[in-house]
PDB file of C-alpha atoms in Angstrom:
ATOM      1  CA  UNK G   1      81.691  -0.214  -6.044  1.00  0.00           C
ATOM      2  CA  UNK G   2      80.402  -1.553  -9.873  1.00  0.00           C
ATOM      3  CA  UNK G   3      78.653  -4.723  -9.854  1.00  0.00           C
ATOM      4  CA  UNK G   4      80.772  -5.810 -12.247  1.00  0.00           C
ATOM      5  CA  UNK G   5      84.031  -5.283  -9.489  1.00  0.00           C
ATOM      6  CA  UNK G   6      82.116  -7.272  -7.060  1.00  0.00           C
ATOM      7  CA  UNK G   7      81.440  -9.823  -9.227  1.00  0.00           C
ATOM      8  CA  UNK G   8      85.645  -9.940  -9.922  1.00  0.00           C
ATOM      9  CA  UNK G   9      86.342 -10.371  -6.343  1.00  0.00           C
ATOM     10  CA  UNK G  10      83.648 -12.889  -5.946  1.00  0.00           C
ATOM     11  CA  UNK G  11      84.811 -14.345  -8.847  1.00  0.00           C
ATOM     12  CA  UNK G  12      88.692 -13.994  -7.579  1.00  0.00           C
ATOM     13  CA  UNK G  13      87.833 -15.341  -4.333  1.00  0.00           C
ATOM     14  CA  UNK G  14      85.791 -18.381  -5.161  1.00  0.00           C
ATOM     15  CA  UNK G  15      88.727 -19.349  -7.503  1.00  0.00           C
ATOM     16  CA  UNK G  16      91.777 -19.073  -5.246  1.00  0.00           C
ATOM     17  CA  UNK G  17      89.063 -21.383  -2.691  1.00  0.00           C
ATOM     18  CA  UNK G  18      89.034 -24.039  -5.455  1.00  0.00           C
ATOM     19  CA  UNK G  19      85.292 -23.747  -6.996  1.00  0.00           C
ATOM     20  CA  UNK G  20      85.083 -23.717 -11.024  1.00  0.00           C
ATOM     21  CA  UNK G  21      83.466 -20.229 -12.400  1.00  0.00           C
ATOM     22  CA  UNK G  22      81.009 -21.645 -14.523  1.00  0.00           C
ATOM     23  CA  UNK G  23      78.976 -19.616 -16.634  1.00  0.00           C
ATOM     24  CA  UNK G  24      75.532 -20.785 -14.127  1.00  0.00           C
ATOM     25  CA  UNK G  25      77.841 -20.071 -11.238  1.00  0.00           C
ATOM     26  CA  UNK G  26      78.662 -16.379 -12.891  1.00  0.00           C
ATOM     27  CA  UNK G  27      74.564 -15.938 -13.501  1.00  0.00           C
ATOM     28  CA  UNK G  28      73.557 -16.893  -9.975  1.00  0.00           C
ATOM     29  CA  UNK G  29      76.584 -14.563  -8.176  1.00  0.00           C
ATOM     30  CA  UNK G  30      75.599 -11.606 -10.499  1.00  0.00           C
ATOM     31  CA  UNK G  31      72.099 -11.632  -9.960  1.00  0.00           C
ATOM     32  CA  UNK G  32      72.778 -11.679  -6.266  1.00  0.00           C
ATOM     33  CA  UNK G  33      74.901  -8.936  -6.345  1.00  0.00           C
ATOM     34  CA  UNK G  34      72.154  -7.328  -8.708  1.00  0.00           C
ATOM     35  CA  UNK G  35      69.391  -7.362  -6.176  1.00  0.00           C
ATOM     36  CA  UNK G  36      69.177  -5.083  -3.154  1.00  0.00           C
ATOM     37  CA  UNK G  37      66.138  -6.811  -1.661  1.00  0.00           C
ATOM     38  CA  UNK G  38      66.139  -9.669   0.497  1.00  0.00           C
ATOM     39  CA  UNK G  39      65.535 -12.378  -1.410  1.00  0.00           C
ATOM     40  CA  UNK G  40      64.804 -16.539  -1.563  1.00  0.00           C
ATOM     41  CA  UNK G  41      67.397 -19.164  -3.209  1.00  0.00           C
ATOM     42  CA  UNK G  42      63.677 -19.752  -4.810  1.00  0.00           C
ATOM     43  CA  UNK G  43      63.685 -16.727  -6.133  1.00  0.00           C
ATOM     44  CA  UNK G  44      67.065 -16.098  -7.092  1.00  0.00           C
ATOM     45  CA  UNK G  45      66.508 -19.628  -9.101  1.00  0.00           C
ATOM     46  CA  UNK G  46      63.559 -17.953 -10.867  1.00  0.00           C
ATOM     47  CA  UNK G  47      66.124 -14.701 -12.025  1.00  0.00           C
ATOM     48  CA  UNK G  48      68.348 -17.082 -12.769  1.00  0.00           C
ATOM     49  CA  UNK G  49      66.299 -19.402 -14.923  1.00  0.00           C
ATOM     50  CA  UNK G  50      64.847 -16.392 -16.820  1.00  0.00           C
ATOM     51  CA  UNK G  51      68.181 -15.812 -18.293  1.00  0.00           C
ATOM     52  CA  UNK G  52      69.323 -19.380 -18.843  1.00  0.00           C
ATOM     53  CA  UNK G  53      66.625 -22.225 -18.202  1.00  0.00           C
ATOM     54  CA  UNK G  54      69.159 -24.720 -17.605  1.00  0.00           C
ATOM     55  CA  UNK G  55      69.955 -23.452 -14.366  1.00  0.00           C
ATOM     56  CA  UNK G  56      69.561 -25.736 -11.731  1.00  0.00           C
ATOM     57  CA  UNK G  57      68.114 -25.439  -8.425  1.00  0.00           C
ATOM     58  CA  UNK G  58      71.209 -27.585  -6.064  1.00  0.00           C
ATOM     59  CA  UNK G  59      73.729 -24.738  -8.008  1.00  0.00           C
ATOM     60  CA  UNK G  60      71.942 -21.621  -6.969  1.00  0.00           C
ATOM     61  CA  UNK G  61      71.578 -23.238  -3.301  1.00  0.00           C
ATOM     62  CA  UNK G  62      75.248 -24.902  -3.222  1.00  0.00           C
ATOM     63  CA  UNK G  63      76.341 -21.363  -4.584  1.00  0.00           C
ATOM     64  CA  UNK G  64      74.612 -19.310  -1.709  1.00  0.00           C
ATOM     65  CA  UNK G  65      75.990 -21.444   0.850  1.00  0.00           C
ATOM     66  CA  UNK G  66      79.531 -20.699  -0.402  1.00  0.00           C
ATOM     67  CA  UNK G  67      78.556 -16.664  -1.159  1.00  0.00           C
ATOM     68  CA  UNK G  68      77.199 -17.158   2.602  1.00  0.00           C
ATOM     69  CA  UNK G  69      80.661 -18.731   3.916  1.00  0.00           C
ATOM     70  CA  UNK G  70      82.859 -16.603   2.203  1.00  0.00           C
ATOM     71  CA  UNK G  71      80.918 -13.473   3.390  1.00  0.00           C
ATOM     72  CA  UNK G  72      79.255 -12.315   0.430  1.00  0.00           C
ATOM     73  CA  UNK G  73      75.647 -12.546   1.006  1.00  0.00           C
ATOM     74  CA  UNK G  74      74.187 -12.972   4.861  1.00  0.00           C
ATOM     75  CA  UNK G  75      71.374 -15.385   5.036  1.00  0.00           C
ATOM     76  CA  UNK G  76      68.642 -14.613   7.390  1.00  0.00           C
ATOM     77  CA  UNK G  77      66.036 -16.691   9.391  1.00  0.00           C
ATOM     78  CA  UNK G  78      62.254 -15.234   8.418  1.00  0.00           C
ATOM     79  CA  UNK G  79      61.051 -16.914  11.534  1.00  0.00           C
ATOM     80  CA  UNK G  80      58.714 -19.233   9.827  1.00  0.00           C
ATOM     81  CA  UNK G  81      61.950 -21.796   8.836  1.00  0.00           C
ATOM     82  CA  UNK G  82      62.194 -19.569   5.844  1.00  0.00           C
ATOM     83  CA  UNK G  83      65.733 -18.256   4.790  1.00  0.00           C
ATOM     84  CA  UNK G  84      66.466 -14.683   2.826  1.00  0.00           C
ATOM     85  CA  UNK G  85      69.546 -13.462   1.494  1.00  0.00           C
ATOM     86  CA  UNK G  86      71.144 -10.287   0.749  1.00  0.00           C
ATOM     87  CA  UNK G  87      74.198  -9.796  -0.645  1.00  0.00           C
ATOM     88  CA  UNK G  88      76.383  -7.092   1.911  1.00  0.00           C
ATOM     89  CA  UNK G  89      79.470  -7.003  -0.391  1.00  0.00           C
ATOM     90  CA  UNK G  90      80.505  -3.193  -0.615  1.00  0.00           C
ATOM     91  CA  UNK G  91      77.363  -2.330   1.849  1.00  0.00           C
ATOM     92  CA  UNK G  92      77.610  -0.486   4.887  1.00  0.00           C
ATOM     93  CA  UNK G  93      76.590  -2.423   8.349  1.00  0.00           C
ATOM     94  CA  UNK G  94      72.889  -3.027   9.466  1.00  0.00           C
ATOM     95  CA  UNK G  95      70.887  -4.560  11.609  1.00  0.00           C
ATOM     96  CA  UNK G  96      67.085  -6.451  10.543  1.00  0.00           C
ATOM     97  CA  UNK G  97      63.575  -6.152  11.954  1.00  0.00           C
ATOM     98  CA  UNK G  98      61.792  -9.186  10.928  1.00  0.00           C
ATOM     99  CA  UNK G  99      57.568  -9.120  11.141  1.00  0.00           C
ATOM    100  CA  UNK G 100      56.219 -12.711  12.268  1.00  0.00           C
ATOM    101  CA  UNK G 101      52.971 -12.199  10.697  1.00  0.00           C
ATOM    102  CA  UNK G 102      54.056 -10.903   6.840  1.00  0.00           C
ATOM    103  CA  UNK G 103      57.323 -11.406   6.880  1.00  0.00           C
ATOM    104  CA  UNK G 104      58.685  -8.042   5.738  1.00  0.00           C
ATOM    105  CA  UNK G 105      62.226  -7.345   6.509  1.00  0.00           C
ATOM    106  CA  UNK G 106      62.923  -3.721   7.499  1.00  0.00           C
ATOM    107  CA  UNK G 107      66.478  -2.463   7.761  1.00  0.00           C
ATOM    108  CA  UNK G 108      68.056  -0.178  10.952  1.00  0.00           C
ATOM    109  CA  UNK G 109      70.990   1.228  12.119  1.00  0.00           C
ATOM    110  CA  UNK G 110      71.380   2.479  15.038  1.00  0.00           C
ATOM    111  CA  UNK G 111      74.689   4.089  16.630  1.00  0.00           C
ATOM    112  CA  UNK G 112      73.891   3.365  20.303  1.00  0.00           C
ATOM    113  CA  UNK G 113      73.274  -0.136  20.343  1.00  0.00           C
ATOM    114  CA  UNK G 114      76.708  -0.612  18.361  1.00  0.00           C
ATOM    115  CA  UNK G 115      78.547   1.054  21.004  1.00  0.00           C
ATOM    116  CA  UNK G 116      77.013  -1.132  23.434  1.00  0.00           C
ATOM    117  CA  UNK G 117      78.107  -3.538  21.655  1.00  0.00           C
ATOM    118  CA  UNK G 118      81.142  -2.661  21.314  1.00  0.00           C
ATOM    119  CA  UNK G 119      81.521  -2.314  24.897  1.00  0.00           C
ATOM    120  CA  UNK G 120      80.163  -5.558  25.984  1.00  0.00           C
ATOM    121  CA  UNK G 121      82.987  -7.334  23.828  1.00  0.00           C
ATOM    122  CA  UNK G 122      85.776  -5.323  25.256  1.00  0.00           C
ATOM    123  CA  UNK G 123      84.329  -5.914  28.946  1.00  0.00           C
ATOM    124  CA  UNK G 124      84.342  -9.996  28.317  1.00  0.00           C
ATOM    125  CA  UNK G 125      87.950  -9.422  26.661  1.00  0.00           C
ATOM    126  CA  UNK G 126      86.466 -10.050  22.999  1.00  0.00           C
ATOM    127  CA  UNK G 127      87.192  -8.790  19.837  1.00  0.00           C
ATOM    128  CA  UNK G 128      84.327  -8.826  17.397  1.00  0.00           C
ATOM    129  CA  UNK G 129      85.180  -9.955  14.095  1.00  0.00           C
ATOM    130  CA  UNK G 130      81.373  -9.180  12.540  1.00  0.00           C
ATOM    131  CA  UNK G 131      77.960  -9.272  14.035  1.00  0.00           C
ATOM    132  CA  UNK G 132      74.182  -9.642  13.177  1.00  0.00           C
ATOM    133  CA  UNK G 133      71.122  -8.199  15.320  1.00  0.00           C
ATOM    134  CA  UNK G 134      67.836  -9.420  14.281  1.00  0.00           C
ATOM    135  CA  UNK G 135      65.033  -8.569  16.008  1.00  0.00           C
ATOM    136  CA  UNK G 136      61.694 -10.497  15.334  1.00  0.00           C
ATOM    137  CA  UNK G 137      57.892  -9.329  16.180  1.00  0.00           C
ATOM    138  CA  UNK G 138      55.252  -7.556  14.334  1.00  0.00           C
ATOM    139  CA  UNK G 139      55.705  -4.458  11.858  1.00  0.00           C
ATOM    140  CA  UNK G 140      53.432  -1.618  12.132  1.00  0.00           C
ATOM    141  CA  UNK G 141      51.010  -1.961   9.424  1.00  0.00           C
ATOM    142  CA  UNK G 142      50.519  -6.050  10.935  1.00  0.00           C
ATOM    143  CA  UNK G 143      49.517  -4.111  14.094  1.00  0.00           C
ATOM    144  CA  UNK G 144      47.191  -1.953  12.653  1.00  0.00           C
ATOM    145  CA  UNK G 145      45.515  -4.838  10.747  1.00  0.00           C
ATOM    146  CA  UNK G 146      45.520  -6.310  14.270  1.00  0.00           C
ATOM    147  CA  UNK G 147      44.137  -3.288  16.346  1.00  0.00           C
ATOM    148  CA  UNK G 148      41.580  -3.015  13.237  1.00  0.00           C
ATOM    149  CA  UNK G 149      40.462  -6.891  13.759  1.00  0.00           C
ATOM    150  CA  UNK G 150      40.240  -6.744  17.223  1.00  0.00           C
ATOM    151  CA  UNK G 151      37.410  -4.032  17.296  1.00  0.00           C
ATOM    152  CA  UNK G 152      35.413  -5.586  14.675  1.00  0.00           C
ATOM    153  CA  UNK G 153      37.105  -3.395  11.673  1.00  0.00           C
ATOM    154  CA  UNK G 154      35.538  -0.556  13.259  1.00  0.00           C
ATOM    155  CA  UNK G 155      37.336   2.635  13.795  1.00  0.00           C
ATOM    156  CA  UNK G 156      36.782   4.599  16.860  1.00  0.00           C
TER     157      UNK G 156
END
């Protein structure tokens, strides 16, 4: 799927919900949809304002929150009170790994744990609709930093 046909059904589906398509509201939903990292509102603000200076900082986060409700983009606690965003319009299913220490994000899928899933819905009679696994703790390069600290940097 083009960008540009994601930003039409965003477009299409923020209308028939009642929100004006303003050209700051067209900026902010097409650099969301341009990004595949996780990003900030803060730093979607700072795209945004390279193109048009103007932009202002309650659009991009009023905008997210409706990209967010409507399905769009998935926010995603950092662990630290810190929110990231990705936009999963047109993007296959995963799950997150989030490191405590540097925050890095690392994307998974994994077949298994989906079927258990699956199966632990249909054993409690329940149908999911969508889903989000996040699993916090420390990445392996924080470990290694750790392992290298704890033996006074030295490497045995």
């Amino acid at each position: 799927m083009t960008s540009e046909h994601e930003q039409s059904i965003v477009e299409e589906s923020l209308r028939k919900s009642g929100f004006r398509w303003t050209s700051q509201r067209a900026l902010i939903v097409s650099e969301a949809l341009a990004t595949h990292d996780h990003f900030t509102a803060e730093e979607l603000l700072d795209l945004c304002r390279k193109q048009d200076p103007k932009v202002s900082r309650a659009t991009v986060y009023r905008t997210l929150a409706v990209l967010e409700e409507a399905g769009f983009v998935e926010g995603l606690e950092t662990g630290d009170g810190g929110r990231r965003f990705e936009h999963v319009l047109g993007h296959e299913h995963h799950d997150h790994m989030v490191c405590l220490s540097c925050e890095k994000i690392l994307e998974f899928r994994d077949d298994e744990l989906e079927r258990r899933q699956e199966l632990a819905a249909q054993g409690a009679g329940f149908r999911i609709k969508r889903h989000s696994l996040r699993l916090y703790g420390t990445c392996k390069e924080c470990l290694a930093a750790e392992s290298s600290e704890g033996d006074g940097g030295n490497a045995t």
